[in-house]
Amino acid sequence: MLRFRHLKAEAMEGKNANLEAAIDQLLNVEKQMRFAGDVVGTKKAVSDILQLCFEAKDWKSLNEQIVNLSKKRGQLKQAVTAMVQQAMQYIDEAPDLETRIELIKTLNSVSAGKIYVEIERARLIRRLAKIKEEQGLIAEAADLMQEVAVETFGAMAKTEKIAFILEQVRLCLDRQDYVRAQILSRKISPRVFEVDTSKEKKKPKEGDNVVEEPPADIPSLLELKRIYYELMIRYHFHNNDYLEICRCYKAIYEIPSIREDPSQWIPVLRKICWLLLKQLVTMEVIQWTSLWNLYKDEFENEKNMLGGSLGDKAAEDLRMRIIEHNILVVSKYYSRITLKRLAELLCLTIQEAEKHLSEMVVSKALVAKIDRPMGIVCFQVAKDSNEILNSWASNLEKLLDLVEKSCHQIHKETMVHKAALKV
């Protein structure tokens, strides 16, 4: 211990002149400790070498010594882990961005392929990706994050895993790579957010992997739930999947911290109401013109949607859903109807009504036939020969049953009448 302090003092006095000499002496000590299998001594020697370089502000020597020490024959895993963890503390102390990036890249190359420092490597890549994103290089940041599959890391905390995957999803959405964003989002099961966090953590059994505590900047599980569903809203908004968007908002609304704050749950509830109108659940025809005149101003004011404002596309989609709803309602109450009357109920022209009806028939959302010369729509389902014969047989059976009951009643009345005459 005194020798380490003596070498450090000499290096600080002579700066660069004695820095190399002090490092060489510490390297000899590290070699002896490493060959002797002394974990504590090796870690101490490695730590002092890095500390000398850092205090001398010789960042080039620091990077060189990190690479050099990691490549030593028979280097101990504990020493490499301690070295990487110590060097990560120097990243924020770097004088400029270029030096910081160089140190991160050095540590990344040293930790690559080593399972015992996989968590440190994931954190390094996340920091590097954040720097790339701040520089406007979204594609590079996304590619960096996708190199790491944290779902296989047994020692990483669950919240840190989820936060890392959510960051991957966010960067994919930012670069408009929606296919990869969907693939990554499926690594997170929504059921993971329903775990009761109030329960005490179980103590790990002997032989189990020790899970590391997440860093202080990792959000809580409920906060991660909110971030997850906000990202899913952005994804579903791209596909115009309004039902899924509504489900995501409903999941956000159920978060306790949201429900306790009126300033947070009221806007969420308003969006749910817009995405799932009550009128679309009832089997009644909705007059589009009156509905739009009533809610148009409120609809246009809803601009803070996570995937974008409710614009012209959403308004047109809402109108289409209303038309489809009305056609389904008409098909429930009418077996046959004229195209003119159908167009009046839908608030459309005859050509538009026929177009929307044809689209629903093609998409198999509805069964209908249009007699264009007569201008009549038939909503009855076509029956095959077996169904027709079965229907006839059933009707004949009912008819014969009624005839038999009628004959029985006639015979009964006749007998009663004859008995009354005899008396």
GROMACS .gro file of C-alpha atoms in nm:
model
  423
    1MET     CA    1   0.000   0.000   0.000
    2LEU     CA    2   0.281   0.244   0.093
    3ARG     CA    3   0.463   0.154  -0.227
    4PHE     CA    4   0.157   0.239  -0.438
    5ARG     CA    5   0.127   0.578  -0.264
    6HIS     CA    6   0.501   0.646  -0.310
    7LEU     CA    7   0.483   0.576  -0.682
    8LYS     CA    8   0.175   0.793  -0.721
    9ALA     CA    9   0.346   1.082  -0.538
   10GLU     CA   10   0.655   1.056  -0.762
   11ALA     CA   11   0.442   1.058  -1.076
   12MET     CA   12   0.247   1.363  -0.963
   13GLU     CA   13   0.569   1.552  -0.882
   14GLY     CA   14   0.741   1.481  -1.211
   15LYS     CA   15   0.426   1.477  -1.421
   16ASN     CA   16   0.501   1.317  -1.760
   17ALA     CA   17   0.867   1.258  -1.679
   18ASN     CA   18   0.798   1.017  -1.400
   19LEU     CA   19   0.451   0.901  -1.520
   20GLU     CA   20   0.586   0.636  -1.753
   21ALA     CA   21   0.838   0.517  -1.494
   22ALA     CA   22   0.571   0.494  -1.226
   23ILE     CA   23   0.338   0.306  -1.461
   24ASP     CA   24   0.618   0.062  -1.550
   25GLN     CA   25   0.683  -0.010  -1.184
   26LEU     CA   26   0.311  -0.062  -1.119
   27LEU     CA   27   0.293  -0.290  -1.424
   28ASN     CA   28   0.563  -0.507  -1.271
   29VAL     CA   29   0.367  -0.520  -0.947
   30GLU     CA   30   0.050  -0.605  -1.140
   31LYS     CA   31   0.234  -0.885  -1.320
   32GLN     CA   32   0.354  -1.039  -0.994
   33MET     CA   33   0.008  -1.019  -0.840
   34ARG     CA   34  -0.156  -1.162  -1.151
   35PHE     CA   35   0.077  -1.462  -1.171
   36ALA     CA   36   0.031  -1.522  -0.800
   37GLY     CA   37  -0.347  -1.521  -0.845
   38ASP     CA   38  -0.387  -1.239  -0.595
   39VAL     CA   39  -0.724  -1.085  -0.691
   40VAL     CA   40  -0.711  -0.799  -0.441
   41GLY     CA   41  -0.353  -0.704  -0.527
   42THR     CA   42  -0.414  -0.719  -0.903
   43LYS     CA   43  -0.725  -0.503  -0.877
   44LYS     CA   44  -0.532  -0.254  -0.663
   45ALA     CA   45  -0.245  -0.232  -0.911
   46VAL     CA   46  -0.479  -0.187  -1.208
   47SER     CA   47  -0.677   0.077  -1.022
   48ASP     CA   48  -0.365   0.275  -0.932
   49ILE     CA   49  -0.240   0.270  -1.291
   50LEU     CA   50  -0.567   0.417  -1.415
   51GLN     CA   51  -0.572   0.666  -1.130
   52LEU     CA   52  -0.220   0.786  -1.219
   53CYS     CA   53  -0.319   0.847  -1.581
   54PHE     CA   54  -0.639   1.023  -1.482
   55GLU     CA   55  -0.476   1.254  -1.227
   56ALA     CA   56  -0.205   1.338  -1.480
   57LYS     CA   57  -0.483   1.416  -1.734
   58ASP     CA   58  -0.305   1.195  -1.984
   59TRP     CA   59  -0.610   1.058  -2.162
   60LYS     CA   60  -0.409   0.896  -2.439
   61SER     CA   61  -0.207   0.693  -2.186
   62LEU     CA   62  -0.529   0.605  -2.005
   63ASN     CA   63  -0.678   0.452  -2.320
   64GLU     CA   64  -0.353   0.270  -2.399
   65GLN     CA   65  -0.321   0.125  -2.050
   66ILE     CA   66  -0.685   0.005  -2.051
   67VAL     CA   67  -0.626  -0.188  -2.373
   68ASN     CA   68  -0.282  -0.311  -2.257
   69LEU     CA   69  -0.405  -0.439  -1.920
   70SER     CA   70  -0.705  -0.617  -2.070
   71LYS     CA   71  -0.478  -0.813  -2.307
   72LYS     CA   72  -0.238  -0.938  -2.042
   73ARG     CA   73  -0.194  -1.316  -2.039
   74GLY     CA   74  -0.415  -1.476  -1.775
   75GLN     CA   75  -0.569  -1.146  -1.675
   76LEU     CA   76  -0.820  -1.192  -1.394
   77LYS     CA   77  -1.188  -1.129  -1.467
   78GLN     CA   78  -1.227  -0.937  -1.143
   79ALA     CA   79  -0.945  -0.702  -1.244
   80VAL     CA   80  -1.097  -0.634  -1.587
   81THR     CA   81  -1.438  -0.569  -1.429
   82ALA     CA   82  -1.291  -0.329  -1.173
   83MET     CA   83  -1.090  -0.153  -1.444
   84VAL     CA   84  -1.393  -0.098  -1.669
   85GLN     CA   85  -1.611   0.021  -1.380
   86GLN     CA   86  -1.343   0.264  -1.262
   87ALA     CA   87  -1.278   0.403  -1.609
   88MET     CA   88  -1.652   0.460  -1.662
   89GLN     CA   89  -1.639   0.710  -1.374
   90TYR     CA   90  -1.386   0.918  -1.571
   91ILE     CA   91  -1.612   0.964  -1.875
   92ASP     CA   92  -1.791   1.271  -1.740
   93GLU     CA   93  -1.454   1.422  -1.636
   94ALA     CA   94  -1.320   1.422  -1.993
   95PRO     CA   95  -1.223   1.772  -2.111
   96ASP     CA   96  -1.405   1.757  -2.445
   97LEU     CA   97  -1.654   1.549  -2.641
   98GLU     CA   98  -1.392   1.387  -2.864
   99THR     CA   99  -1.195   1.258  -2.562
  100ARG     CA  100  -1.516   1.129  -2.405
  101ILE     CA  101  -1.614   0.939  -2.719
  102GLU     CA  102  -1.266   0.792  -2.752
  103LEU     CA  103  -1.272   0.664  -2.393
  104ILE     CA  104  -1.618   0.511  -2.441
  105LYS     CA  105  -1.504   0.337  -2.761
  106THR     CA  106  -1.195   0.203  -2.584
  107LEU     CA  107  -1.400   0.060  -2.298
  108ASN     CA  108  -1.651  -0.078  -2.546
  109SER     CA  109  -1.381  -0.266  -2.738
  110VAL     CA  110  -1.232  -0.402  -2.414
  111SER     CA  111  -1.567  -0.528  -2.284
  112ALA     CA  112  -1.683  -0.674  -2.616
  113GLY     CA  113  -1.737  -1.051  -2.597
  114LYS     CA  114  -1.689  -1.068  -2.219
  115ILE     CA  115  -2.001  -1.186  -2.036
  116TYR     CA  116  -1.878  -1.066  -1.697
  117VAL     CA  117  -1.882  -0.701  -1.817
  118GLU     CA  118  -2.187  -0.723  -2.047
  119ILE     CA  119  -2.391  -0.486  -1.829
  120GLU     CA  120  -2.114  -0.226  -1.833
  121ARG     CA  121  -2.090  -0.259  -2.212
  122ALA     CA  122  -2.466  -0.204  -2.248
  123ARG     CA  123  -2.444   0.112  -2.039
  124LEU     CA  124  -2.147   0.236  -2.243
  125ILE     CA  125  -2.332   0.182  -2.570
  126ARG     CA  126  -2.634   0.365  -2.434
  127ARG     CA  127  -2.418   0.664  -2.342
  128LEU     CA  128  -2.252   0.663  -2.684
  129ALA     CA  129  -2.591   0.639  -2.856
  130LYS     CA  130  -2.713   0.938  -2.652
  131ILE     CA  131  -2.414   1.141  -2.774
  132LYS     CA  132  -2.484   1.040  -3.135
  133GLU     CA  133  -2.848   1.139  -3.094
  134GLU     CA  134  -2.750   1.481  -2.957
  135GLN     CA  135  -2.536   1.525  -3.268
  136GLY     CA  136  -2.840   1.452  -3.485
  137LEU     CA  137  -2.718   1.107  -3.596
  138ILE     CA  138  -3.039   0.918  -3.518
  139ALA     CA  139  -2.966   0.628  -3.754
  140GLU     CA  140  -2.620   0.566  -3.603
  141ALA     CA  141  -2.761   0.584  -3.250
  142ALA     CA  142  -3.032   0.331  -3.338
  143ASP     CA  143  -2.780   0.094  -3.498
  144LEU     CA  144  -2.557   0.112  -3.189
  145MET     CA  145  -2.844   0.030  -2.953
  146GLN     CA  146  -2.957  -0.266  -3.162
  147GLU     CA  147  -2.618  -0.434  -3.119
  148VAL     CA  148  -2.707  -0.528  -2.761
  149ALA     CA  149  -2.970  -0.789  -2.664
  150VAL     CA  150  -3.021  -0.702  -2.297
  151GLU     CA  151  -3.308  -0.951  -2.260
  152THR     CA  152  -3.044  -1.225  -2.224
  153PHE     CA  153  -2.859  -1.049  -1.940
  154GLY     CA  154  -2.938  -1.243  -1.623
  155ALA     CA  155  -2.764  -1.004  -1.383
  156MET     CA  156  -2.927  -0.685  -1.514
  157ALA     CA  157  -3.222  -0.544  -1.318
  158LYS     CA  158  -3.563  -0.582  -1.482
  159THR     CA  159  -3.631  -0.209  -1.488
  160GLU     CA  160  -3.297  -0.140  -1.657
  161LYS     CA  161  -3.370  -0.406  -1.921
  162ILE     CA  162  -3.710  -0.255  -1.996
  163ALA     CA  163  -3.566   0.099  -2.009
  164PHE     CA  164  -3.295  -0.015  -2.253
  165ILE     CA  165  -3.544  -0.189  -2.486
  166LEU     CA  166  -3.777   0.112  -2.474
  167GLU     CA  167  -3.485   0.331  -2.578
  168GLN     CA  168  -3.426   0.097  -2.873
  169VAL     CA  169  -3.794   0.125  -2.970
  170ARG     CA  170  -3.790   0.504  -2.940
  171LEU     CA  171  -3.487   0.543  -3.165
  172CYS     CA  172  -3.644   0.312  -3.426
  173LEU     CA  173  -3.960   0.524  -3.421
  174ASP     CA  174  -3.751   0.840  -3.453
  175ARG     CA  175  -3.584   0.702  -3.764
  176GLN     CA  176  -3.929   0.580  -3.887
  177ASP     CA  177  -3.827   0.214  -3.884
  178TYR     CA  178  -4.169   0.090  -3.773
  179VAL     CA  179  -4.112  -0.278  -3.855
  180ARG     CA  180  -3.807  -0.306  -3.629
  181ALA     CA  181  -3.984  -0.099  -3.362
  182GLN     CA  182  -4.266  -0.353  -3.353
  183ILE     CA  183  -4.021  -0.645  -3.331
  184LEU     CA  184  -3.836  -0.483  -3.041
  185SER     CA  185  -4.157  -0.387  -2.858
  186ARG     CA  186  -4.265  -0.752  -2.854
  187LYS     CA  187  -3.970  -0.829  -2.625
  188ILE     CA  188  -4.168  -0.656  -2.348
  189SER     CA  189  -4.483  -0.827  -2.226
  190PRO     CA  190  -4.748  -0.584  -2.092
  191ARG     CA  191  -4.801  -0.826  -1.803
  192VAL     CA  192  -4.459  -0.732  -1.664
  193PHE     CA  193  -4.605  -0.395  -1.558
  194GLU     CA  194  -4.878  -0.559  -1.350
  195VAL     CA  195  -4.633  -0.701  -1.093
  196ASP     CA  196  -4.701  -0.583  -0.739
  197THR     CA  197  -4.397  -0.368  -0.656
  198SER     CA  198  -4.504  -0.335  -0.292
  199LYS     CA  199  -4.404  -0.693  -0.214
  200GLU     CA  200  -4.065  -0.748  -0.059
  201LYS     CA  201  -3.791  -0.877  -0.283
  202LYS     CA  202  -3.699  -1.239  -0.231
  203LYS     CA  203  -3.346  -1.306  -0.119
  204PRO     CA  204  -3.148  -1.487  -0.390
  205LYS     CA  205  -3.076  -1.851  -0.320
  206GLU     CA  206  -2.730  -1.996  -0.329
  207GLY     CA  207  -2.625  -2.048  -0.692
  208ASP     CA  208  -2.868  -1.790  -0.833
  209ASN     CA  209  -2.742  -1.497  -1.037
  210VAL     CA  210  -2.704  -1.183  -0.828
  211VAL     CA  211  -2.909  -0.906  -0.991
  212GLU     CA  212  -2.737  -0.568  -0.986
  213GLU     CA  213  -2.917  -0.259  -0.867
  214PRO     CA  214  -3.024  -0.032  -1.155
  215PRO     CA  215  -2.861   0.313  -1.191
  216ALA     CA  216  -3.033   0.607  -1.025
  217ASP     CA  217  -3.152   0.753  -1.358
  218ILE     CA  218  -3.363   0.444  -1.445
  219PRO     CA  219  -3.738   0.521  -1.404
  220SER     CA  220  -3.968   0.316  -1.184
  221LEU     CA  221  -4.175   0.029  -1.323
  222LEU     CA  222  -4.496   0.238  -1.339
  223GLU     CA  223  -4.314   0.521  -1.514
  224LEU     CA  224  -4.174   0.269  -1.764
  225LYS     CA  225  -4.531   0.148  -1.821
  226ARG     CA  226  -4.634   0.499  -1.919
  227ILE     CA  227  -4.334   0.535  -2.153
  228TYR     CA  228  -4.408   0.195  -2.310
  229TYR     CA  229  -4.770   0.279  -2.394
  230GLU     CA  230  -4.676   0.626  -2.519
  231LEU     CA  231  -4.434   0.464  -2.765
  232MET     CA  232  -4.701   0.213  -2.866
  233ILE     CA  233  -4.939   0.502  -2.935
  234ARG     CA  234  -4.680   0.650  -3.172
  235TYR     CA  235  -4.648   0.316  -3.350
  236HIS     CA  236  -5.024   0.255  -3.380
  237PHE     CA  237  -5.080   0.614  -3.494
  238HIS     CA  238  -4.858   0.540  -3.794
  239ASN     CA  239  -5.088   0.248  -3.885
  240ASN     CA  240  -5.407   0.446  -3.805
  241ASP     CA  241  -5.507   0.168  -3.564
  242TYR     CA  242  -5.737   0.377  -3.345
  243LEU     CA  243  -5.868   0.088  -3.137
  244GLU     CA  244  -5.515  -0.004  -3.024
  245ILE     CA  245  -5.442   0.363  -2.956
  246CYS     CA  246  -5.751   0.374  -2.736
  247ARG     CA  247  -5.636   0.064  -2.546
  248CYS     CA  248  -5.296   0.225  -2.487
  249TYR     CA  249  -5.455   0.542  -2.350
  250LYS     CA  250  -5.678   0.329  -2.128
  251ALA     CA  251  -5.369   0.152  -1.987
  252ILE     CA  252  -5.209   0.492  -1.915
  253TYR     CA  253  -5.529   0.608  -1.747
  254GLU     CA  254  -5.514   0.309  -1.509
  255ILE     CA  255  -5.171   0.407  -1.371
  256PRO     CA  256  -5.226   0.519  -1.006
  257SER     CA  257  -5.014   0.834  -1.038
  258ILE     CA  258  -5.216   0.942  -1.343
  259ARG     CA  259  -5.555   0.878  -1.182
  260GLU     CA  260  -5.460   1.076  -0.872
  261ASP     CA  261  -5.381   1.391  -1.071
  262PRO     CA  262  -5.681   1.550  -1.252
  263SER     CA  263  -5.447   1.754  -1.473
  264GLN     CA  264  -5.312   1.424  -1.614
  265TRP     CA  265  -5.614   1.192  -1.628
  266ILE     CA  266  -5.861   1.441  -1.778
  267PRO     CA  267  -5.665   1.485  -2.107
  268VAL     CA  268  -5.614   1.108  -2.129
  269LEU     CA  269  -5.983   1.042  -2.075
  270ARG     CA  270  -6.074   1.296  -2.343
  271LYS     CA  271  -5.860   1.111  -2.595
  272ILE     CA  272  -6.021   0.780  -2.500
  273CYS     CA  273  -6.363   0.935  -2.561
  274TRP     CA  274  -6.258   1.055  -2.902
  275LEU     CA  275  -6.113   0.722  -3.004
  276LEU     CA  276  -6.408   0.519  -2.876
  277LEU     CA  277  -6.728   0.714  -2.930
  278LYS     CA  278  -7.030   0.578  -2.744
  279GLN     CA  279  -7.251   0.627  -3.052
  280LEU     CA  280  -7.054   0.363  -3.240
  281VAL     CA  281  -7.148   0.101  -2.980
  282THR     CA  282  -7.525   0.152  -3.007
  283MET     CA  283  -7.717   0.000  -3.300
  284GLU     CA  284  -7.857   0.330  -3.421
  285VAL     CA  285  -7.795   0.534  -3.735
  286ILE     CA  286  -7.567   0.833  -3.665
  287GLN     CA  287  -7.625   1.154  -3.861
  288TRP     CA  288  -7.272   1.255  -3.964
  289THR     CA  289  -7.354   1.619  -4.037
  290SER     CA  290  -7.510   1.682  -3.696
  291LEU     CA  291  -7.233   1.492  -3.515
  292TRP     CA  292  -6.956   1.681  -3.694
  293ASN     CA  293  -7.118   2.022  -3.643
  294LEU     CA  294  -7.150   1.946  -3.271
  295TYR     CA  295  -6.792   1.826  -3.207
  296LYS     CA  296  -6.588   1.986  -3.487
  297ASP     CA  297  -6.430   2.263  -3.277
  298GLU     CA  298  -6.339   2.026  -2.993
  299PHE     CA  299  -6.195   1.775  -3.240
  300GLU     CA  300  -5.968   2.035  -3.400
  301ASN     CA  301  -5.844   2.153  -3.058
  302GLU     CA  302  -5.711   1.805  -2.973
  303LYS     CA  303  -5.354   1.866  -3.095
  304ASN     CA  304  -5.136   1.714  -2.823
  305MET     CA  305  -5.174   1.351  -2.930
  306LEU     CA  306  -4.856   1.148  -2.884
  307GLY     CA  307  -4.853   1.029  -3.244
  308GLY     CA  308  -4.959   1.368  -3.383
  309SER     CA  309  -5.266   1.589  -3.381
  310LEU     CA  310  -5.611   1.475  -3.487
  311GLY     CA  311  -5.588   1.617  -3.839
  312ASP     CA  312  -5.769   1.575  -4.169
  313LYS     CA  313  -5.676   1.207  -4.196
  314ALA     CA  314  -5.828   1.128  -3.856
  315ALA     CA  315  -6.142   1.329  -3.943
  316GLU     CA  316  -6.182   1.137  -4.268
  317ASP     CA  317  -6.127   0.806  -4.087
  318LEU     CA  318  -6.391   0.902  -3.832
  319ARG     CA  319  -6.635   0.980  -4.113
  320MET     CA  320  -6.559   0.643  -4.275
  321ARG     CA  321  -6.621   0.459  -3.947
  322ILE     CA  322  -6.955   0.639  -3.909
  323ILE     CA  323  -7.060   0.540  -4.263
  324GLU     CA  324  -6.959   0.176  -4.206
  325HIS     CA  325  -7.144   0.173  -3.873
  326ASN     CA  326  -7.458   0.311  -4.036
  327ILE     CA  327  -7.449   0.053  -4.317
  328LEU     CA  328  -7.420  -0.230  -4.060
  329VAL     CA  329  -7.713  -0.086  -3.862
  330VAL     CA  330  -7.927  -0.065  -4.178
  331SER     CA  331  -7.840  -0.427  -4.264
  332LYS     CA  332  -7.970  -0.536  -3.922
  333TYR     CA  333  -8.310  -0.373  -3.966
  334TYR     CA  334  -8.369  -0.412  -4.342
  335SER     CA  335  -8.362  -0.719  -4.561
  336ARG     CA  336  -8.423  -0.506  -4.873
  337ILE     CA  337  -8.389  -0.131  -4.921
  338THR     CA  338  -8.365   0.104  -5.217
  339LEU     CA  339  -8.033   0.274  -5.290
  340LYS     CA  340  -8.204   0.614  -5.272
  341ARG     CA  341  -8.332   0.552  -4.919
  342LEU     CA  342  -7.995   0.406  -4.812
  343ALA     CA  343  -7.818   0.718  -4.941
  344GLU     CA  344  -8.059   0.938  -4.744
  345LEU     CA  345  -7.990   0.746  -4.422
  346LEU     CA  346  -7.613   0.771  -4.479
  347CYS     CA  347  -7.622   1.143  -4.576
  348LEU     CA  348  -7.447   1.054  -4.904
  349THR     CA  349  -7.517   1.061  -5.274
  350ILE     CA  350  -7.638   0.740  -5.442
  351GLN     CA  351  -7.297   0.692  -5.606
  352GLU     CA  352  -7.109   0.735  -5.275
  353ALA     CA  353  -7.348   0.500  -5.092
  354GLU     CA  354  -7.301   0.233  -5.359
  355LYS     CA  355  -6.920   0.280  -5.346
  356HIS     CA  356  -6.897   0.238  -4.966
  357LEU     CA  357  -7.138  -0.055  -4.970
  358SER     CA  358  -6.933  -0.229  -5.241
  359GLU     CA  359  -6.610  -0.178  -5.043
  360MET     CA  360  -6.764  -0.340  -4.735
  361VAL     CA  361  -6.889  -0.635  -4.939
  362VAL     CA  362  -6.544  -0.683  -5.097
  363SER     CA  363  -6.377  -0.671  -4.752
  364LYS     CA  364  -6.631  -0.934  -4.632
  365ALA     CA  365  -6.755  -0.708  -4.355
  366LEU     CA  366  -7.106  -0.742  -4.495
  367VAL     CA  367  -7.314  -0.969  -4.721
  368ALA     CA  368  -7.527  -0.779  -4.973
  369LYS     CA  369  -7.638  -0.777  -5.336
  370ILE     CA  370  -7.720  -0.470  -5.545
  371ASP     CA  371  -7.981  -0.479  -5.820
  372ARG     CA  372  -7.864  -0.171  -6.012
  373PRO     CA  373  -8.143  -0.161  -6.274
  374MET     CA  374  -8.406  -0.172  -5.996
  375GLY     CA  375  -8.195   0.030  -5.752
  376ILE     CA  376  -8.252  -0.221  -5.470
  377VAL     CA  377  -8.004  -0.356  -5.212
  378CYS     CA  378  -8.069  -0.700  -5.066
  379PHE     CA  379  -7.899  -0.785  -4.736
  380GLN     CA  380  -8.024  -1.145  -4.717
  381VAL     CA  381  -7.756  -1.412  -4.701
  382ALA     CA  382  -7.760  -1.649  -4.999
  383LYS     CA  383  -7.849  -2.006  -4.898
  384ASP     CA  384  -7.723  -2.325  -5.059
  385SER     CA  385  -7.951  -2.611  -5.168
  386ASN     CA  386  -7.908  -2.808  -4.844
  387GLU     CA  387  -8.013  -2.512  -4.629
  388ILE     CA  388  -8.316  -2.449  -4.851
  389LEU     CA  389  -8.426  -2.814  -4.833
  390ASN     CA  390  -8.377  -2.819  -4.456
  391SER     CA  391  -8.582  -2.501  -4.427
  392TRP     CA  392  -8.863  -2.655  -4.636
  393ALA     CA  393  -8.860  -2.973  -4.430
  394SER     CA  394  -8.875  -2.771  -4.109
  395ASN     CA  395  -9.162  -2.560  -4.240
  396LEU     CA  396  -9.355  -2.869  -4.354
  397GLU     CA  397  -9.303  -3.028  -4.014
  398LYS     CA  398  -9.438  -2.717  -3.842
  399LEU     CA  399  -9.734  -2.706  -4.085
  400LEU     CA  400  -9.826  -3.069  -4.025
  401ASP     CA  401  -9.794  -3.015  -3.651
  402LEU     CA  402 -10.036  -2.721  -3.669
  403VAL     CA  403 -10.280  -2.923  -3.885
  404GLU     CA  404 -10.272  -3.207  -3.633
  405LYS     CA  405 -10.336  -2.970  -3.342
  406SER     CA  406 -10.617  -2.803  -3.534
  407CYS     CA  407 -10.782  -3.140  -3.612
  408HIS     CA  408 -10.752  -3.237  -3.248
  409GLN     CA  409 -10.920  -2.915  -3.135
  410ILE     CA  410 -11.198  -2.954  -3.395
  411HIS     CA  411 -11.260  -3.312  -3.289
  412LYS     CA  412 -11.268  -3.205  -2.924
  413GLU     CA  413 -11.521  -2.929  -2.990
  414THR     CA  414 -11.739  -3.165  -3.194
  415MET     CA  415 -11.749  -3.422  -2.915
  416VAL     CA  416 -11.838  -3.154  -2.659
  417HIS     CA  417 -12.113  -3.021  -2.887
  418LYS     CA  418 -12.263  -3.369  -2.941
  419ALA     CA  419 -12.262  -3.440  -2.568
  420ALA     CA  420 -12.447  -3.116  -2.504
  421LEU     CA  421 -12.720  -3.207  -2.764
  422LYS     CA  422 -12.778  -3.550  -2.605
  423VAL     CA  423 -12.840  -3.393  -2.269
   0.00000   0.00000   0.00000
